[in-house]
Short mmCIF file of C-alpha atoms in Angstrom, two decimals:
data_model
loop_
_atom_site.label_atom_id
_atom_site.label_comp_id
_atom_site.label_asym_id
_atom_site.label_seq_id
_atom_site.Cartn_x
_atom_site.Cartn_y
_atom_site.Cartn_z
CA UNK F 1 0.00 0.00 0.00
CA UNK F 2 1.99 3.13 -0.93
CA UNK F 3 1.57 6.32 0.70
CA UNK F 4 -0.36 9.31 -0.95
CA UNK F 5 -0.40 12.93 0.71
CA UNK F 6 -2.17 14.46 -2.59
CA UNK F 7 -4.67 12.02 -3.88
CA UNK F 8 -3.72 10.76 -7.83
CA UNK F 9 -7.74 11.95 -9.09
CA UNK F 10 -6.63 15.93 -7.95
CA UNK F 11 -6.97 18.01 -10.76
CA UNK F 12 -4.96 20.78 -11.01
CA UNK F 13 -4.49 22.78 -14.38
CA UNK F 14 -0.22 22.58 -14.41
CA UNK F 15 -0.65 23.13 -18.27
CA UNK F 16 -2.91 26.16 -18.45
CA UNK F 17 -0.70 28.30 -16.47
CA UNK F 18 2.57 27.45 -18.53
CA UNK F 19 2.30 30.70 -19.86
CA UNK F 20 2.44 32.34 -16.52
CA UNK F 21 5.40 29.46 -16.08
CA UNK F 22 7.07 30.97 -18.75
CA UNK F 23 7.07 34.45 -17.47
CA UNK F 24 8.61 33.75 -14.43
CA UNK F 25 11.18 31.25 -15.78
CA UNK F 26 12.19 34.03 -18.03
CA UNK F 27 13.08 36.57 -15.42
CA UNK F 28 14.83 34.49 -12.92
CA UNK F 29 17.13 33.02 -16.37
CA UNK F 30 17.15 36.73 -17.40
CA UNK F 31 18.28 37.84 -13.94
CA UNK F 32 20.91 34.92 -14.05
CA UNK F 33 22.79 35.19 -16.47
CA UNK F 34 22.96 38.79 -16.32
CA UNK F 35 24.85 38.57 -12.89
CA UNK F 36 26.76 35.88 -14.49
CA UNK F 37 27.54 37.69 -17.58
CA UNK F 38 28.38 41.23 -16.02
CA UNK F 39 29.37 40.21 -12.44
CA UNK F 40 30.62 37.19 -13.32
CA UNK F 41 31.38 34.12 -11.15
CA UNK F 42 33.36 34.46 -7.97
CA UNK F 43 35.82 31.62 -8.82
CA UNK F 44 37.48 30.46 -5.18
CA UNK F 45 41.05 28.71 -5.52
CA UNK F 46 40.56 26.23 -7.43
CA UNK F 47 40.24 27.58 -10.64
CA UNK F 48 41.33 30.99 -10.19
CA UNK F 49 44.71 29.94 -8.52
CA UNK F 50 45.93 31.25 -5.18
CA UNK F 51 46.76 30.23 -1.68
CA UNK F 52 43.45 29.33 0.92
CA UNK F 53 44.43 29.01 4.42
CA UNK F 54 42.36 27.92 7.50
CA UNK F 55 43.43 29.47 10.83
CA UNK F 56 41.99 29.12 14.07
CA UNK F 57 42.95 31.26 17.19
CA UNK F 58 42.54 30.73 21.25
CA UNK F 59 40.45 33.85 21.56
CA UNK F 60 39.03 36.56 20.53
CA UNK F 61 40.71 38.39 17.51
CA UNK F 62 40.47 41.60 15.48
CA UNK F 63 40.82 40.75 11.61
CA UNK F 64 42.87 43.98 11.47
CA UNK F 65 45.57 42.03 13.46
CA UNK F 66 45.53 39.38 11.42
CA UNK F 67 46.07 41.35 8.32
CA UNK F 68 49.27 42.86 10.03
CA UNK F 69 50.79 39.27 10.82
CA UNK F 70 49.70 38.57 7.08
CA UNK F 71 51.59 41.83 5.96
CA UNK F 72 54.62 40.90 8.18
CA UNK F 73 54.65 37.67 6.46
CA UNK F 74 54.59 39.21 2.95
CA UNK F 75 50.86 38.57 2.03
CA UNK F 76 49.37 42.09 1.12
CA UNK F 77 46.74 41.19 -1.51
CA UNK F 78 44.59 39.13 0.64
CA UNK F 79 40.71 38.34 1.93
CA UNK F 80 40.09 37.89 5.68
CA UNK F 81 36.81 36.30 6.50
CA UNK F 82 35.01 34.79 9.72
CA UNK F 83 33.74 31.27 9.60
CA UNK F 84 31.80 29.16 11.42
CA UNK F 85 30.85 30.07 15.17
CA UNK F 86 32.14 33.29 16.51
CA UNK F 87 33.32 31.41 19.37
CA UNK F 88 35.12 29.31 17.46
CA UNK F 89 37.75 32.19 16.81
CA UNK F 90 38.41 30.43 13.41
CA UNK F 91 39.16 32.74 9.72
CA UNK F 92 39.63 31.97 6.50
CA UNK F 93 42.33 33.45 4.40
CA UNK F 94 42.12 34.09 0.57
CA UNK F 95 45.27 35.32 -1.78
CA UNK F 96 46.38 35.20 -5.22
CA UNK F 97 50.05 34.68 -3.42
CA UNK F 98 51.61 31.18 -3.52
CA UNK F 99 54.10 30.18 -0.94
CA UNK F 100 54.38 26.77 0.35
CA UNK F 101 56.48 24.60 2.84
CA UNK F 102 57.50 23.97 6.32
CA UNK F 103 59.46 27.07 6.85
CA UNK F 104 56.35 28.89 5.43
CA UNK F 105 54.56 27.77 7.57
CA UNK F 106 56.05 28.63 10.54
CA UNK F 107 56.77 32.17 9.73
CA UNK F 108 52.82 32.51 8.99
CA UNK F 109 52.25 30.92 12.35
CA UNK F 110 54.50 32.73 14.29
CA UNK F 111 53.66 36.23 12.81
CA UNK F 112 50.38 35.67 13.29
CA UNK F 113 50.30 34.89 17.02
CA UNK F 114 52.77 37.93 17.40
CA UNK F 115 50.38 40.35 15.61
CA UNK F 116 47.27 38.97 17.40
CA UNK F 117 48.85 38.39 20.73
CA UNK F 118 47.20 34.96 21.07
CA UNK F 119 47.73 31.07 19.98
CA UNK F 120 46.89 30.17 16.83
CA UNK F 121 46.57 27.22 14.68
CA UNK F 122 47.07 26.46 10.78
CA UNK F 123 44.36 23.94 10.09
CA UNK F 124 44.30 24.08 6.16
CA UNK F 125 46.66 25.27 3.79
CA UNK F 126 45.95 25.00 0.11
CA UNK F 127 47.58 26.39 -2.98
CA UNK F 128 46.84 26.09 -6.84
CA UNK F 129 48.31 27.39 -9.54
CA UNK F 130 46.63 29.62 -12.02
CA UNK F 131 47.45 27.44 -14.86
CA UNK F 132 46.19 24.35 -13.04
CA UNK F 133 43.22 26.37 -11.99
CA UNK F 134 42.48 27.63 -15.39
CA UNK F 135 42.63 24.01 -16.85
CA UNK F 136 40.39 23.15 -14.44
CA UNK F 137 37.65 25.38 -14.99
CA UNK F 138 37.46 24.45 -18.58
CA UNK F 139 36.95 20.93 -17.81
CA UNK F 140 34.77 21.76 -14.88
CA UNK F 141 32.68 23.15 -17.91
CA UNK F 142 33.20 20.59 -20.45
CA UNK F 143 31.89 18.23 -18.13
CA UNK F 144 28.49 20.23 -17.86
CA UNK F 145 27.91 20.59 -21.08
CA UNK F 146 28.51 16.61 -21.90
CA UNK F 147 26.47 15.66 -19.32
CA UNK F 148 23.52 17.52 -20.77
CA UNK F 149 24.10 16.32 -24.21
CA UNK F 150 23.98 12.71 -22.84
CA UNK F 151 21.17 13.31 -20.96
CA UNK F 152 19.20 14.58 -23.96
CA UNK F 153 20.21 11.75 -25.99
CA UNK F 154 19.40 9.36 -22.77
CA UNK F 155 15.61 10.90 -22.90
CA UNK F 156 15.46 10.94 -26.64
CA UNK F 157 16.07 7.32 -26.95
CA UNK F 158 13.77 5.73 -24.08
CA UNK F 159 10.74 7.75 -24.68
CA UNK F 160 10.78 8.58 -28.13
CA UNK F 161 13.19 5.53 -29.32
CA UNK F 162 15.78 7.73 -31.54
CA UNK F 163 18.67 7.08 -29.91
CA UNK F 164 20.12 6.94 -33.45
CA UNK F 165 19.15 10.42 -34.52
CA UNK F 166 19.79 12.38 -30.83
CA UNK F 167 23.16 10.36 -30.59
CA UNK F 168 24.38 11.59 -33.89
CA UNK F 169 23.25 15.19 -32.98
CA UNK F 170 25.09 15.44 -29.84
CA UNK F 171 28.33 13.53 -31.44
CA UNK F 172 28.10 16.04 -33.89
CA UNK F 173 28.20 18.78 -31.67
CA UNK F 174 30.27 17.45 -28.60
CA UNK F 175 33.19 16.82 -31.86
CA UNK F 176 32.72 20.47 -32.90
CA UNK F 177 33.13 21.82 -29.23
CA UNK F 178 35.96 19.34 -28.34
CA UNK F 179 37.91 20.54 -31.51
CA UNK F 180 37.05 24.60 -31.03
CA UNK F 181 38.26 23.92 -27.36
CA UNK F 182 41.51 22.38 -28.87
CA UNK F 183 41.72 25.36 -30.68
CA UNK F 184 42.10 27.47 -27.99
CA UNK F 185 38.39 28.96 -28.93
CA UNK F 186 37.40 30.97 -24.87
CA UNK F 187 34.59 28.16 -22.96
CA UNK F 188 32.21 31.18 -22.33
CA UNK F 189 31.72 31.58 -25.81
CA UNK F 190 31.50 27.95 -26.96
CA UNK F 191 29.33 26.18 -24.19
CA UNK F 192 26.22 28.79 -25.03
CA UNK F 193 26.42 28.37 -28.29
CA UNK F 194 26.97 24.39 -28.26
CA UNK F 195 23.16 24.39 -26.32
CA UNK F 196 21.90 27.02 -28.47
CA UNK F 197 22.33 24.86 -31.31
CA UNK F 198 21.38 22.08 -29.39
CA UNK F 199 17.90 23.14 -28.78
CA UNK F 200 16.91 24.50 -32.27
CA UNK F 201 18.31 20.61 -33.77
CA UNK F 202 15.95 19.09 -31.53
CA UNK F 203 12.84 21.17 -32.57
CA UNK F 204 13.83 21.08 -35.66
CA UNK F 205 14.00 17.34 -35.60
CA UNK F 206 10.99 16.94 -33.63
CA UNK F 207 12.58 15.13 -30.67
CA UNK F 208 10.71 16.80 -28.62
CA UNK F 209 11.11 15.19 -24.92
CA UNK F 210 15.06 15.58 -25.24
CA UNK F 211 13.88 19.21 -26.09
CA UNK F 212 11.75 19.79 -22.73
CA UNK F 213 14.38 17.72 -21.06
CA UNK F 214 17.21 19.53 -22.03
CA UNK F 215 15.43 23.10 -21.60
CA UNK F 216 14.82 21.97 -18.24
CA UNK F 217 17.99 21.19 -17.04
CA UNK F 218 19.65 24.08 -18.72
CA UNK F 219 17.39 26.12 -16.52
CA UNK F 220 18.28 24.47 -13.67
CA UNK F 221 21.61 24.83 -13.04
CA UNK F 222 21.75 28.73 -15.06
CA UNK F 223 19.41 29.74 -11.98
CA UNK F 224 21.34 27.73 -9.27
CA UNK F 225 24.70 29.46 -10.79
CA UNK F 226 23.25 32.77 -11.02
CA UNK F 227 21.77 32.87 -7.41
CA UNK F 228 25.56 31.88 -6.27
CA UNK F 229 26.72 34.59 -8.23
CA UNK F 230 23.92 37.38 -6.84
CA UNK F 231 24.76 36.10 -3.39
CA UNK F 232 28.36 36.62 -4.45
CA UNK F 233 29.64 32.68 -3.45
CA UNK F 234 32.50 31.03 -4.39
CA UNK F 235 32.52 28.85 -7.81
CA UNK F 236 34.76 25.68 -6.16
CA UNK F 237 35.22 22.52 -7.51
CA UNK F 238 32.57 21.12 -4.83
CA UNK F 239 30.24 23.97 -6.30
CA UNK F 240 31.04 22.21 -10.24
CA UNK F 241 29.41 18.85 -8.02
CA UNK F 242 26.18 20.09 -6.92
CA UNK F 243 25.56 21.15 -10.20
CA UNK F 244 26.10 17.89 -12.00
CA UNK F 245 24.12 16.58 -8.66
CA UNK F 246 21.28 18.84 -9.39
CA UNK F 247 20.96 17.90 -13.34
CA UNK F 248 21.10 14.16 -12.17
CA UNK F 249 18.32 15.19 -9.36
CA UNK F 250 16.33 17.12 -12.16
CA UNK F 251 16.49 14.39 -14.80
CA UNK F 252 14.95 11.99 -12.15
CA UNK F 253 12.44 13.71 -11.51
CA UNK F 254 11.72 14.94 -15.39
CA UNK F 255 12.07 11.15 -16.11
CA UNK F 256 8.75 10.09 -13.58
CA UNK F 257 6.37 13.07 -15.45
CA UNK F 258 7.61 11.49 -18.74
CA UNK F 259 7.32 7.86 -17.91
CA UNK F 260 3.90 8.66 -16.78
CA UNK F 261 2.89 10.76 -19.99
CA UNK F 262 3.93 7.87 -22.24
CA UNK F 263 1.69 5.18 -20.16
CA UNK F 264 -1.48 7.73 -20.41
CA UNK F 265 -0.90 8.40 -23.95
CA UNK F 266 -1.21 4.76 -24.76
CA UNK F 267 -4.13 4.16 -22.43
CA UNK F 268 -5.53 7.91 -23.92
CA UNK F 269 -4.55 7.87 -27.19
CA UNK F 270 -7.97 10.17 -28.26
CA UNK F 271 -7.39 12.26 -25.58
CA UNK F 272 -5.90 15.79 -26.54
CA UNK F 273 -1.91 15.82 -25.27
CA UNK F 274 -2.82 19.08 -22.91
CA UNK F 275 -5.12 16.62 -20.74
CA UNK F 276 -2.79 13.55 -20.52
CA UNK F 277 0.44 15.91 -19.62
CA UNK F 278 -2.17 17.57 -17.13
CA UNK F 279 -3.29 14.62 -15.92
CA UNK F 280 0.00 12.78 -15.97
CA UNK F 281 1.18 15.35 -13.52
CA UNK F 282 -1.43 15.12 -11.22
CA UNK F 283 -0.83 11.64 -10.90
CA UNK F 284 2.63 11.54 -10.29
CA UNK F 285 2.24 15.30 -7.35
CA UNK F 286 2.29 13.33 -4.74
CA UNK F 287 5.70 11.02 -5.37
CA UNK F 288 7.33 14.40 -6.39
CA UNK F 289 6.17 16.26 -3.31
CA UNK F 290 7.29 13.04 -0.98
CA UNK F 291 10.33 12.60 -3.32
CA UNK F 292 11.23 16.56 -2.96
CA UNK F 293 10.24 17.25 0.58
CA UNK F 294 12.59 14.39 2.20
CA UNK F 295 15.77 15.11 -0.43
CA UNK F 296 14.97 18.91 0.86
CA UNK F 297 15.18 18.22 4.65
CA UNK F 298 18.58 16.65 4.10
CA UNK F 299 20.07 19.17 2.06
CA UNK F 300 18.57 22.16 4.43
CA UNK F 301 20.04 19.83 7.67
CA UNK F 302 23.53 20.14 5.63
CA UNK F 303 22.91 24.08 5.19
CA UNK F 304 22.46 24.46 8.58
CA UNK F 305 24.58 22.43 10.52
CA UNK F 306 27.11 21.05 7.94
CA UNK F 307 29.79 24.10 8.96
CA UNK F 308 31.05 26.64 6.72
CA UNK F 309 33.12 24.42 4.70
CA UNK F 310 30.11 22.97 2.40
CA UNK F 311 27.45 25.82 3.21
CA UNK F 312 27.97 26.97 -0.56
CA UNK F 313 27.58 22.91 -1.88
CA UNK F 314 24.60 22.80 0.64
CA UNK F 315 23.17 26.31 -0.49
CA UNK F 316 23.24 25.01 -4.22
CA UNK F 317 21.96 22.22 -3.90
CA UNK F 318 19.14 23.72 -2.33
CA UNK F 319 18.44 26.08 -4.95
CA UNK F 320 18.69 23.38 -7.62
CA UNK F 321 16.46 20.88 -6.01
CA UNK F 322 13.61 23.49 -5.86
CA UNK F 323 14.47 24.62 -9.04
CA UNK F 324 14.66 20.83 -10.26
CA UNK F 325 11.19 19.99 -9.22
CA UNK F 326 9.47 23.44 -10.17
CA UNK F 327 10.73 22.69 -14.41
CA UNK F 328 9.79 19.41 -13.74
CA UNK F 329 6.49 19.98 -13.71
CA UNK F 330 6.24 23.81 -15.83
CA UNK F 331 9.07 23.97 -18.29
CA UNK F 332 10.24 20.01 -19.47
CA UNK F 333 6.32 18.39 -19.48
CA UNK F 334 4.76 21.89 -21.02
CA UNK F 335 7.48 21.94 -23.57
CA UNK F 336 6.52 18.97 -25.08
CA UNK F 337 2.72 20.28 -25.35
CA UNK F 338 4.26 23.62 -27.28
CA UNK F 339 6.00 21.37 -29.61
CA UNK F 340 3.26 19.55 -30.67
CA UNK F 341 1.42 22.17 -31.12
CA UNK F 342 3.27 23.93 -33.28
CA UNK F 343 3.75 21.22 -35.57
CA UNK F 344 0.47 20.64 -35.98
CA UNK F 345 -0.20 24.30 -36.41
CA UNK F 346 2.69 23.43 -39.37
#
């Protein structure tokens, strides 16, 4: 006997507000990837190179005092921040400087605790270098954009069997953007224009439930980056993994609307395609809600109490699991309805 909190015959009309879906879809994109495009992304150490360290003092301590046993050191270009507890006494430090070593260390130490007058501690210290960071950023990337291309071709193939035609699209295209990238042609120019064309093959070719699918994702992870970069957080490698975690989260959840689609359309097959997405919907509310609610209680327990070192993983995962289930149900299943609209307007 499973568990229902919204009963499967509830009736509400998902598809007739897609337009007002749309809308608001539209702004928070819009309002994405303009932070993204004229803020840009606050890339942490990993890929924009530098020195992180982790310090941790017996009291109470003024950040101006640490930024003199910093300057005594020979770090001047640096960011001081509290984390954690205030009790805890513990800092963070940020700098496009690169020492390493022993003897490093022990300078930083002992300068510090001069300048602050108390004990301290080095708990972290970690350094990459800009070219390392750089490299790592494009393949950060890369790995983004592949994994939407193989999820498209994934949802082509098992609900609209054209894994043929979707997996010689997205060959196509992942060739074109491996060889501009060996070509030294910038990521930031390549990746939007790789899904671009992406999206206008697949309506073009009518596979339309890669199309919502892919839409759908795309959305989710522009509006999880682009709240990261309003809230001005740190793009880290950890960051790179809640995104691929939230397209993997989204495609799960795009994948129960479809499955459910495809049954009612054989059982419906007179029925118009509005009702059986509509209805299909409905029908699948109240695993979403159970699915959503539980994943979301986890993820908020690891915002809250996970410490400062994943609050940024935590934070967007958050975002994208909301976001996930929200295109889910207006942007990948309504999508599909557009299409075949269209093309029978054709």
């Amino acid at each position: 006997m499973s568990i229902e909190i919204i009963k499967s015959n509830i009736n509400i009309d998902f598809v007739g507000k897609r337009k007002f879906a749309y809308s608001f879809s539209g702004v928070l994109l819009l309002l994405s990837i303009l932070s993204l495009v004229v803020r840009g992304p606050n890339y942490g150490v990993d890929f924009a190179g530098g020195s992180i360290v982790q310090v941790k003092f017996a009291s109470e301590v003024a950040i101006d005092k640490i930024r003199d046993g910093l300057r005594a050191t020979g770090i001047e270009d640096v960011s001081v921040q509290s984390m954690g507890d205030v009790k805890d006494h513990e800092f963070l430090i940020r700098t496009d400087q690169m020492e390493a070593g022993q003897d490093f260390t022990s300078r930083l130490s002992q300068n510090l605790e001069a300048a602050a007058g108390v004990g301290v501690e080095i708990r972290r210290l970690e350094m990459v270098g800009p070219q390392v960071g750089s490299d790592l950023k494009e393949k950060a990337l890369l790995a983004i954009l592949f994994s939407l291309l193989l999820t498209a071709v994934y949802i082509s193939g098992r609900f609209e069997f054209k894994w043929h035609q979707s997996a010689i699209i997205a060959a196509i295209l992942g060739g074109a953007v491996y060889a501009l990238y060996t070509f030294n042609v910038p990521m930031q120019y390549i990746i939007p224009a790789a899904l671009i064309v992406t999206i206008v093959l697949f309506w073009v070719f009518g596979l339309k439930f890669a199309l919502g699918g892919i839409v759908a994702l795309i959305h989710d992870v522009t509006i999880s980056a682009g709240v990261l970069s309003i809230l001005d957080k740190e793009f880290t490698i950890t960051v790179i993994a809640a995104l691929l975690t939230i397209i993997g989260y989204s495609l799960n959840d795009t994948i129960i609307v479809y499955d459910r689609i495809r049954e009612n359309i054989r059982k419906l097959s007179k029925t118009p395609l509005g009702v059986v997405i509509n209805r299909s919907v409905n029908e699948t509310l109240s695993r979403t809600i159970m699915t959503q609610g539980l994943t979301l209680v986890m993820v908020v327990a690891l915002f809250l109490l996970g410490g400062e070192i994943i609050h940024d993983f935590a934070l967007a995962l958050l975002v994208g699991f909301a976001v996930g289930t929200y295109s889910s149900i207006y942007v990948a299943s309504p999508i599909v309805l557009t299409w075949e609209e269209r093309a029978r307007k054709r």
